Amino acid sequence: MTDSPAVLSVDLEFFTHLPAYRNARGRTERDDIGLAAVDDLIAVFDDYDVSTTFFVVSDIAERHPDCVERVAAAGHEIASHTHRHRHLTTLDEHERREEIDRSRTLLEDVTGTSVTGFRAPSFDTAGDHFSMLAAAGYEYDSSIVPCRSIPGWYGGEHDIDSPVPATQVQSAAPATITELPVSTFPGIRLPLTGTWLRFFGPRYTTVGMRLLARRGICPVLYVHPWEFADLPDVAGVPNRVYWHTGSWMRRSLLRILDGPFEFITARSAVESATESDGPASSTTSDTAVGGQ
C-alpha cells in the first residue's frame, strides 16, 4: 500500500525574528538561535528520505548564505518567507513589495534555484497580496490557515482544505497564483502544527493527518528551527513560545516522520493538484486572510 502524501514544511526563521521576541522587554545577545537546528533537520530528513520546502526569511540567506545553500544542496525546495519577517499589514505598499520582491531575488541568487512559493509571517496578508505575488513572479502561496477564529491570532475567514486557484480566495486575484492552505484538524478546525503541535502533542497531529488523508487531502504542516533549540530566557516573551521546545520537539518530529506518509515539497503538492484538474474546494470570502 502506497503511503499518503504530506507536506512537512519548515519556516526558516530565528527566535529573534518572532514578533513575540521583538515586542518583549528583554533581549538576547544571540541573533542566530535556530541556525544549528537547520543542519539537524537536514540530517533527519535525509535519514527518513524526506523532501520538503523551506520557507526562508531571506535576511538569513544574506547573513548565512552557506546555511541556505546546504538546504538547497540537500534537495529541498527553497521558498520565500519575506526578507525580514515583518507582518505585511503593518507595512505600506512600497515596503510590502520590497519584502516580497527582495526575498525572491536574494534567495534565487544565493541558491541558483527558482523560487516560486511564498508564505507570509504569521499568515498575515494585505488586500493586494496575490497581485503582488504574481507581479514578483511567484506561482503559489501558502499563507492561509482555514481554522476557526482565534482571537488575537488569525482564522475565521476561509474554508478550504486543498490547493485552489487564488481566485477562489479573492475574486480579483490573478489566475496564475495557487493557494496551498496549511492544514487544520477536521471538525475542531485548529491548526495541526505550529504552537498547536506543542500544545496538544504529536498524536493530535498524526491523528489529524490520517483523517485528512482518508478524505484524499494532503496534510500541510510547518515547523520552525528555533522550536528545536534550547531557548534563552528573555523577559517578556510569552510562556507559550517556550512550551515543549528543544528535545520534546525533536522527539515529536520523529513521531510524525514515522507515520504512513510520503513527505513531499509544497510545490509538488500544488503541481499534483493542478495535474488532477483541481481538487474540490469551497468558495471563500473576497478578503485576504488577516494575521495576528
mmCIF file of C-alpha atoms in Angstrom:
data_model
loop_
_atom_site.group_PDB
_atom_site.id
_atom_site.type_symbol
_atom_site.label_atom_id
_atom_site.label_comp_id
_atom_site.label_asym_id
_atom_site.label_seq_id
_atom_site.Cartn_x
_atom_site.Cartn_y
_atom_site.Cartn_z
ATOM 1 C CA MET A 1 0.000 0.000 0.000
ATOM 2 C CA THR A 2 1.390 3.376 -1.045
ATOM 3 C CA ASP A 3 1.963 5.966 1.675
ATOM 4 C CA SER A 4 -0.261 9.054 1.510
ATOM 5 C CA PRO A 5 1.432 12.331 0.521
ATOM 6 C CA ALA A 6 2.007 15.040 3.121
ATOM 7 C CA VAL A 7 3.963 18.287 3.308
ATOM 8 C CA LEU A 8 6.152 18.944 6.358
ATOM 9 C CA SER A 9 7.434 22.428 5.589
ATOM 10 C CA VAL A 10 9.979 24.462 7.555
ATOM 11 C CA ASP A 11 9.583 28.180 8.174
ATOM 12 C CA LEU A 12 13.284 29.046 8.335
ATOM 13 C CA GLU A 13 13.342 31.910 10.793
ATOM 14 C CA PHE A 14 15.276 32.539 14.001
ATOM 15 C CA PHE A 15 13.995 33.132 17.538
ATOM 16 C CA THR A 16 14.818 36.837 17.153
ATOM 17 C CA HIS A 17 12.501 37.073 14.115
ATOM 18 C CA LEU A 18 9.460 36.308 16.262
ATOM 19 C CA PRO A 19 7.027 39.185 16.840
ATOM 20 C CA ALA A 20 6.813 37.881 20.426
ATOM 21 C CA TYR A 21 10.560 38.496 20.787
ATOM 22 C CA ARG A 22 10.566 41.864 19.034
ATOM 23 C CA ASN A 23 7.815 43.090 21.352
ATOM 24 C CA ALA A 24 9.467 41.749 24.507
ATOM 25 C CA ARG A 25 11.195 43.813 27.198
ATOM 26 C CA GLY A 26 14.356 41.727 27.245
ATOM 27 C CA ARG A 27 16.959 40.878 24.637
ATOM 28 C CA THR A 28 19.414 38.102 23.880
ATOM 29 C CA GLU A 29 22.934 38.605 22.600
ATOM 30 C CA ARG A 30 22.471 35.774 20.114
ATOM 31 C CA ASP A 31 20.825 36.606 16.800
ATOM 32 C CA ASP A 32 21.072 33.145 15.230
ATOM 33 C CA ILE A 33 19.053 30.933 17.598
ATOM 34 C CA GLY A 34 17.783 28.118 15.398
ATOM 35 C CA LEU A 35 20.714 28.093 12.991
ATOM 36 C CA ALA A 36 22.264 24.875 14.334
ATOM 37 C CA ALA A 37 18.885 23.147 14.148
ATOM 38 C CA VAL A 38 18.794 23.583 10.371
ATOM 39 C CA ASP A 39 21.617 21.091 9.849
ATOM 40 C CA ASP A 40 19.934 18.731 12.315
ATOM 41 C CA LEU A 41 16.716 18.931 10.302
ATOM 42 C CA ILE A 42 18.577 18.281 7.056
ATOM 43 C CA ALA A 43 20.154 15.160 8.614
ATOM 44 C CA VAL A 44 16.832 13.843 9.949
ATOM 45 C CA PHE A 45 15.085 14.456 6.649
ATOM 46 C CA ASP A 46 17.882 12.613 4.866
ATOM 47 C CA ASP A 47 17.521 9.655 7.253
ATOM 48 C CA TYR A 48 13.801 9.463 6.511
ATOM 49 C CA ASP A 49 14.167 10.180 2.776
ATOM 50 C CA VAL A 50 12.034 13.297 3.123
ATOM 51 C CA SER A 51 11.760 16.067 0.546
ATOM 52 C CA THR A 52 10.297 19.280 1.852
ATOM 53 C CA THR A 53 10.045 23.039 1.423
ATOM 54 C CA PHE A 54 11.945 25.589 3.491
ATOM 55 C CA PHE A 55 10.133 28.940 3.515
ATOM 56 C CA VAL A 56 13.191 31.093 4.178
ATOM 57 C CA VAL A 57 13.442 34.568 5.692
ATOM 58 C CA SER A 58 15.912 35.929 3.189
ATOM 59 C CA ASP A 59 17.938 38.060 5.575
ATOM 60 C CA ILE A 60 19.153 34.677 6.871
ATOM 61 C CA ALA A 61 20.342 33.912 3.341
ATOM 62 C CA GLU A 62 22.068 37.295 3.350
ATOM 63 C CA ARG A 63 23.829 36.688 6.704
ATOM 64 C CA HIS A 64 24.271 32.910 6.475
ATOM 65 C CA PRO A 65 24.254 32.022 2.773
ATOM 66 C CA ASP A 66 26.037 28.729 3.420
ATOM 67 C CA CYS A 67 23.132 27.554 5.573
ATOM 68 C CA VAL A 68 20.555 28.128 2.836
ATOM 69 C CA GLU A 69 22.906 26.685 0.223
ATOM 70 C CA ARG A 70 23.116 23.470 2.266
ATOM 71 C CA VAL A 71 19.333 23.222 2.388
ATOM 72 C CA ALA A 72 19.088 23.568 -1.388
ATOM 73 C CA ALA A 73 22.006 21.178 -1.976
ATOM 74 C CA ALA A 74 20.191 18.543 0.102
ATOM 75 C CA GLY A 75 17.398 18.619 -2.482
ATOM 76 C CA HIS A 76 14.793 20.650 -0.607
ATOM 77 C CA GLU A 77 12.671 23.339 -2.213
ATOM 78 C CA ILE A 78 13.507 26.938 -1.299
ATOM 79 C CA ALA A 79 10.552 29.307 -0.986
ATOM 80 C CA SER A 80 10.143 32.782 0.491
ATOM 81 C CA HIS A 81 9.078 33.815 3.990
ATOM 82 C CA THR A 82 9.746 37.529 3.222
ATOM 83 C CA HIS A 83 13.024 39.345 3.794
ATOM 84 C CA ARG A 84 12.766 40.454 7.430
ATOM 85 C CA HIS A 85 9.753 38.512 8.769
ATOM 86 C CA ARG A 86 7.632 41.579 9.405
ATOM 87 C CA HIS A 87 3.845 41.448 9.398
ATOM 88 C CA LEU A 88 2.833 42.614 5.937
ATOM 89 C CA THR A 89 -0.260 44.518 7.055
ATOM 90 C CA THR A 90 1.924 46.769 9.232
ATOM 91 C CA LEU A 91 3.866 47.941 6.174
ATOM 92 C CA ASP A 92 2.980 50.379 3.452
ATOM 93 C CA GLU A 93 2.618 49.255 -0.163
ATOM 94 C CA HIS A 94 6.233 50.030 -1.062
ATOM 95 C CA GLU A 95 7.570 48.142 1.973
ATOM 96 C CA ARG A 96 5.371 45.111 1.268
ATOM 97 C CA ARG A 97 6.575 44.988 -2.317
ATOM 98 C CA GLU A 98 10.185 45.161 -1.156
ATOM 99 C CA GLU A 99 9.681 42.298 1.333
ATOM 100 C CA ILE A 100 8.111 40.140 -1.377
ATOM 101 C CA ASP A 101 10.370 41.038 -4.311
ATOM 102 C CA ARG A 102 13.701 41.268 -2.497
ATOM 103 C CA SER A 103 13.342 37.922 -0.783
ATOM 104 C CA ARG A 104 12.722 36.054 -4.030
ATOM 105 C CA THR A 105 15.622 37.722 -5.823
ATOM 106 C CA LEU A 106 18.031 37.157 -2.952
ATOM 107 C CA LEU A 107 17.078 33.513 -2.436
ATOM 108 C CA GLU A 108 17.450 32.761 -6.131
ATOM 109 C CA ASP A 109 20.845 34.475 -6.220
ATOM 110 C CA VAL A 110 22.106 32.521 -3.204
ATOM 111 C CA THR A 111 20.837 29.093 -4.215
ATOM 112 C CA GLY A 112 20.756 29.263 -8.003
ATOM 113 C CA THR A 113 17.282 27.698 -7.907
ATOM 114 C CA SER A 114 13.885 29.004 -8.936
ATOM 115 C CA VAL A 115 11.752 30.347 -6.067
ATOM 116 C CA THR A 116 8.037 30.038 -6.818
ATOM 117 C CA GLY A 117 6.413 29.695 -3.370
ATOM 118 C CA PHE A 118 5.639 32.207 -0.625
ATOM 119 C CA ARG A 119 4.376 32.174 2.953
ATOM 120 C CA ALA A 120 3.602 35.337 4.920
ATOM 121 C CA PRO A 121 4.847 35.735 8.509
ATOM 122 C CA SER A 122 2.058 34.811 10.956
ATOM 123 C CA PHE A 123 -0.155 34.185 7.884
ATOM 124 C CA ASP A 124 -0.730 37.940 7.801
ATOM 125 C CA THR A 125 -1.637 39.274 4.342
ATOM 126 C CA ALA A 126 -2.929 42.528 2.881
ATOM 127 C CA GLY A 127 -5.607 43.045 0.234
ATOM 128 C CA ASP A 128 -3.040 43.330 -2.576
ATOM 129 C CA HIS A 129 -1.282 40.121 -1.531
ATOM 130 C CA PHE A 130 -1.960 37.942 -4.561
ATOM 131 C CA SER A 131 -1.405 40.688 -7.099
ATOM 132 C CA MET A 132 1.984 41.486 -5.526
ATOM 133 C CA LEU A 133 2.985 37.825 -5.576
ATOM 134 C CA ALA A 134 2.051 37.478 -9.236
ATOM 135 C CA ALA A 135 3.930 40.653 -10.168
ATOM 136 C CA ALA A 136 7.037 39.330 -8.367
ATOM 137 C CA GLY A 137 6.909 36.024 -10.263
ATOM 138 C CA TYR A 138 5.596 33.653 -7.601
ATOM 139 C CA GLU A 139 3.327 30.782 -8.609
ATOM 140 C CA TYR A 140 1.827 29.651 -5.311
ATOM 141 C CA ASP A 141 1.098 30.974 -1.837
ATOM 142 C CA SER A 142 0.749 29.138 1.485
ATOM 143 C CA SER A 143 -0.436 31.926 3.770
ATOM 144 C CA ILE A 144 -3.922 30.729 4.691
ATOM 145 C CA VAL A 145 -4.847 28.670 7.737
ATOM 146 C CA PRO A 146 -8.552 27.790 7.351
ATOM 147 C CA CYS A 147 -9.070 27.462 11.092
ATOM 148 C CA ARG A 148 -11.736 28.754 13.426
ATOM 149 C CA SER A 149 -11.261 32.342 14.582
ATOM 150 C CA ILE A 150 -8.526 32.520 17.222
ATOM 151 C CA PRO A 151 -8.748 35.940 18.933
ATOM 152 C CA GLY A 152 -5.531 37.908 18.604
ATOM 153 C CA TRP A 153 -4.123 35.432 16.078
ATOM 154 C CA TYR A 154 -5.910 34.576 12.848
ATOM 155 C CA GLY A 155 -8.654 32.436 11.341
ATOM 156 C CA GLY A 156 -12.365 32.520 10.657
ATOM 157 C CA GLU A 157 -12.210 33.830 7.093
ATOM 158 C CA HIS A 158 -11.726 30.748 4.934
ATOM 159 C CA ASP A 159 -12.955 27.209 4.423
ATOM 160 C CA ILE A 160 -10.583 25.453 2.036
ATOM 161 C CA ASP A 161 -8.500 22.383 2.740
ATOM 162 C CA SER A 162 -6.729 21.663 -0.564
ATOM 163 C CA PRO A 163 -4.905 23.689 -3.223
ATOM 164 C CA VAL A 164 -7.222 26.048 -5.108
ATOM 165 C CA PRO A 165 -6.772 28.910 -7.575
ATOM 166 C CA ALA A 166 -6.283 32.149 -5.678
ATOM 167 C CA THR A 167 -9.413 33.446 -7.407
ATOM 168 C CA GLN A 168 -11.400 31.173 -5.067
ATOM 169 C CA VAL A 169 -9.869 33.028 -2.126
ATOM 170 C CA GLN A 170 -10.143 36.521 -3.588
ATOM 171 C CA SER A 171 -12.145 37.028 -6.778
ATOM 172 C CA ALA A 172 -9.794 39.752 -8.071
ATOM 173 C CA ALA A 173 -6.650 37.660 -7.560
ATOM 174 C CA PRO A 174 -4.507 36.811 -10.600
ATOM 175 C CA ALA A 175 -5.361 33.408 -12.037
ATOM 176 C CA THR A 176 -1.660 32.490 -12.129
ATOM 177 C CA ILE A 177 -1.441 32.013 -8.338
ATOM 178 C CA THR A 178 -2.468 28.835 -6.485
ATOM 179 C CA GLU A 179 -3.234 28.826 -2.770
ATOM 180 C CA LEU A 180 -1.921 25.898 -0.690
ATOM 181 C CA PRO A 181 -3.644 26.135 2.710
ATOM 182 C CA VAL A 182 -1.983 24.960 5.910
ATOM 183 C CA SER A 183 -3.901 22.060 7.453
ATOM 184 C CA THR A 184 -6.283 22.083 10.387
ATOM 185 C CA PHE A 185 -7.778 19.228 12.411
ATOM 186 C CA PRO A 186 -11.101 18.176 10.830
ATOM 187 C CA GLY A 187 -14.128 19.194 12.836
ATOM 188 C CA ILE A 188 -12.447 21.243 15.561
ATOM 189 C CA ARG A 189 -10.608 23.340 12.942
ATOM 190 C CA LEU A 190 -7.446 24.130 14.888
ATOM 191 C CA PRO A 191 -4.040 24.062 13.143
ATOM 192 C CA LEU A 192 -2.216 20.721 13.148
ATOM 193 C CA THR A 193 1.221 22.206 13.756
ATOM 194 C CA GLY A 194 2.964 25.349 14.937
ATOM 195 C CA THR A 195 2.034 26.167 18.534
ATOM 196 C CA TRP A 196 -0.789 23.609 18.379
ATOM 197 C CA LEU A 197 1.568 20.671 17.948
ATOM 198 C CA ARG A 198 3.440 21.817 21.056
ATOM 199 C CA PHE A 199 0.180 22.349 22.990
ATOM 200 C CA PHE A 200 -1.561 19.096 22.073
ATOM 201 C CA GLY A 201 1.272 16.701 21.193
ATOM 202 C CA PRO A 202 2.290 14.642 18.161
ATOM 203 C CA ARG A 203 -0.621 12.203 18.473
ATOM 204 C CA TYR A 204 -3.028 15.105 17.895
ATOM 205 C CA THR A 205 -1.117 15.999 14.725
ATOM 206 C CA THR A 206 -0.799 12.458 13.373
ATOM 207 C CA VAL A 207 -4.476 11.636 14.010
ATOM 208 C CA GLY A 208 -5.448 14.812 12.143
ATOM 209 C CA MET A 209 -3.155 13.860 9.278
ATOM 210 C CA ARG A 210 -4.737 10.412 8.992
ATOM 211 C CA LEU A 211 -8.248 11.859 8.993
ATOM 212 C CA LEU A 212 -7.317 14.269 6.203
ATOM 213 C CA ALA A 213 -5.621 11.506 4.187
ATOM 214 C CA ARG A 214 -8.770 9.371 4.383
ATOM 215 C CA ARG A 215 -10.598 12.239 2.697
ATOM 216 C CA GLY A 216 -7.974 12.420 -0.043
ATOM 217 C CA ILE A 217 -6.468 15.620 1.360
ATOM 218 C CA CYS A 218 -2.694 16.103 1.508
ATOM 219 C CA PRO A 219 -1.842 17.417 5.009
ATOM 220 C CA VAL A 220 0.314 20.566 5.035
ATOM 221 C CA LEU A 221 2.341 21.075 8.224
ATOM 222 C CA TYR A 222 5.016 23.522 9.327
ATOM 223 C CA VAL A 223 7.748 23.737 11.968
ATOM 224 C CA HIS A 224 10.429 26.294 12.861
ATOM 225 C CA PRO A 225 14.133 25.639 13.506
ATOM 226 C CA TRP A 226 14.022 27.686 16.736
ATOM 227 C CA GLU A 227 11.449 25.241 18.132
ATOM 228 C CA PHE A 228 14.172 22.557 18.193
ATOM 229 C CA ALA A 229 16.669 24.772 20.038
ATOM 230 C CA ASP A 230 17.211 25.338 23.743
ATOM 231 C CA LEU A 231 15.852 28.867 24.008
ATOM 232 C CA PRO A 232 17.281 31.609 26.241
ATOM 233 C CA ASP A 233 15.056 33.077 28.929
ATOM 234 C CA VAL A 234 14.084 36.526 27.665
ATOM 235 C CA ALA A 235 11.905 38.817 29.773
ATOM 236 C CA GLY A 236 8.540 39.463 28.178
ATOM 237 C CA VAL A 237 8.498 36.547 25.730
ATOM 238 C CA PRO A 238 5.250 34.622 26.425
ATOM 239 C CA ASN A 239 5.452 31.189 28.024
ATOM 240 C CA ARG A 240 3.687 29.648 25.014
ATOM 241 C CA VAL A 241 6.826 30.297 22.952
ATOM 242 C CA TYR A 242 8.899 28.125 25.294
ATOM 243 C CA TRP A 243 6.348 25.364 25.800
ATOM 244 C CA HIS A 244 7.635 21.968 24.577
ATOM 245 C CA THR A 245 10.579 23.287 22.559
ATOM 246 C CA GLY A 246 14.034 21.674 22.373
ATOM 247 C CA SER A 247 14.278 17.927 22.992
ATOM 248 C CA TRP A 248 10.485 17.468 23.254
ATOM 249 C CA MET A 249 10.044 18.912 19.794
ATOM 250 C CA ARG A 250 12.847 16.776 18.407
ATOM 251 C CA ARG A 251 11.114 13.615 19.660
ATOM 252 C CA SER A 252 7.780 14.792 18.284
ATOM 253 C CA LEU A 253 9.238 15.326 14.823
ATOM 254 C CA LEU A 254 10.361 11.697 14.716
ATOM 255 C CA ARG A 255 6.876 10.560 15.757
ATOM 256 C CA ILE A 256 5.413 12.442 12.808
ATOM 257 C CA LEU A 257 8.020 11.163 10.355
ATOM 258 C CA ASP A 258 7.360 7.579 11.489
ATOM 259 C CA GLY A 259 3.795 7.824 10.195
ATOM 260 C CA PRO A 260 2.451 6.255 6.974
ATOM 261 C CA PHE A 261 3.165 9.270 4.789
ATOM 262 C CA GLU A 262 5.372 10.195 1.863
ATOM 263 C CA PHE A 263 6.639 13.680 2.634
ATOM 264 C CA ILE A 264 6.843 15.878 -0.467
ATOM 265 C CA THR A 265 7.535 19.521 -1.252
ATOM 266 C CA ALA A 266 4.855 22.184 -1.218
ATOM 267 C CA ARG A 267 5.442 22.740 -4.928
ATOM 268 C CA SER A 268 4.864 19.033 -5.600
ATOM 269 C CA ALA A 269 1.566 19.168 -3.707
ATOM 270 C CA VAL A 270 0.470 22.154 -5.791
ATOM 271 C CA GLU A 271 1.547 20.512 -9.039
ATOM 272 C CA SER A 272 -0.232 17.246 -8.175
ATOM 273 C CA ALA A 273 -3.452 19.125 -7.506
ATOM 274 C CA THR A 274 -3.123 21.008 -10.790
ATOM 275 C CA GLU A 275 -2.451 17.822 -12.751
ATOM 276 C CA SER A 276 -5.545 16.191 -11.280
ATOM 277 C CA ASP A 277 -7.562 19.068 -12.760
ATOM 278 C CA GLY A 278 -8.059 20.780 -9.404
ATOM 279 C CA PRO A 279 -9.454 19.433 -6.126
ATOM 280 C CA ALA A 280 -12.861 20.191 -4.778
ATOM 281 C CA SER A 281 -12.926 23.356 -2.745
ATOM 282 C CA SER A 282 -15.191 25.836 -1.050
ATOM 283 C CA THR A 283 -15.615 29.416 -2.151
ATOM 284 C CA THR A 284 -14.343 31.836 0.448
ATOM 285 C CA SER A 285 -14.714 35.477 1.243
ATOM 286 C CA ASP A 286 -13.365 38.212 -1.001
ATOM 287 C CA THR A 287 -10.813 39.404 1.523
ATOM 288 C CA ALA A 288 -7.325 38.067 2.042
ATOM 289 C CA VAL A 289 -6.511 36.403 5.338
ATOM 290 C CA GLY A 290 -5.545 38.602 8.250
ATOM 291 C CA GLY A 291 -2.783 37.814 10.752
ATOM 292 C CA GLN A 292 -2.130 38.096 14.423
#
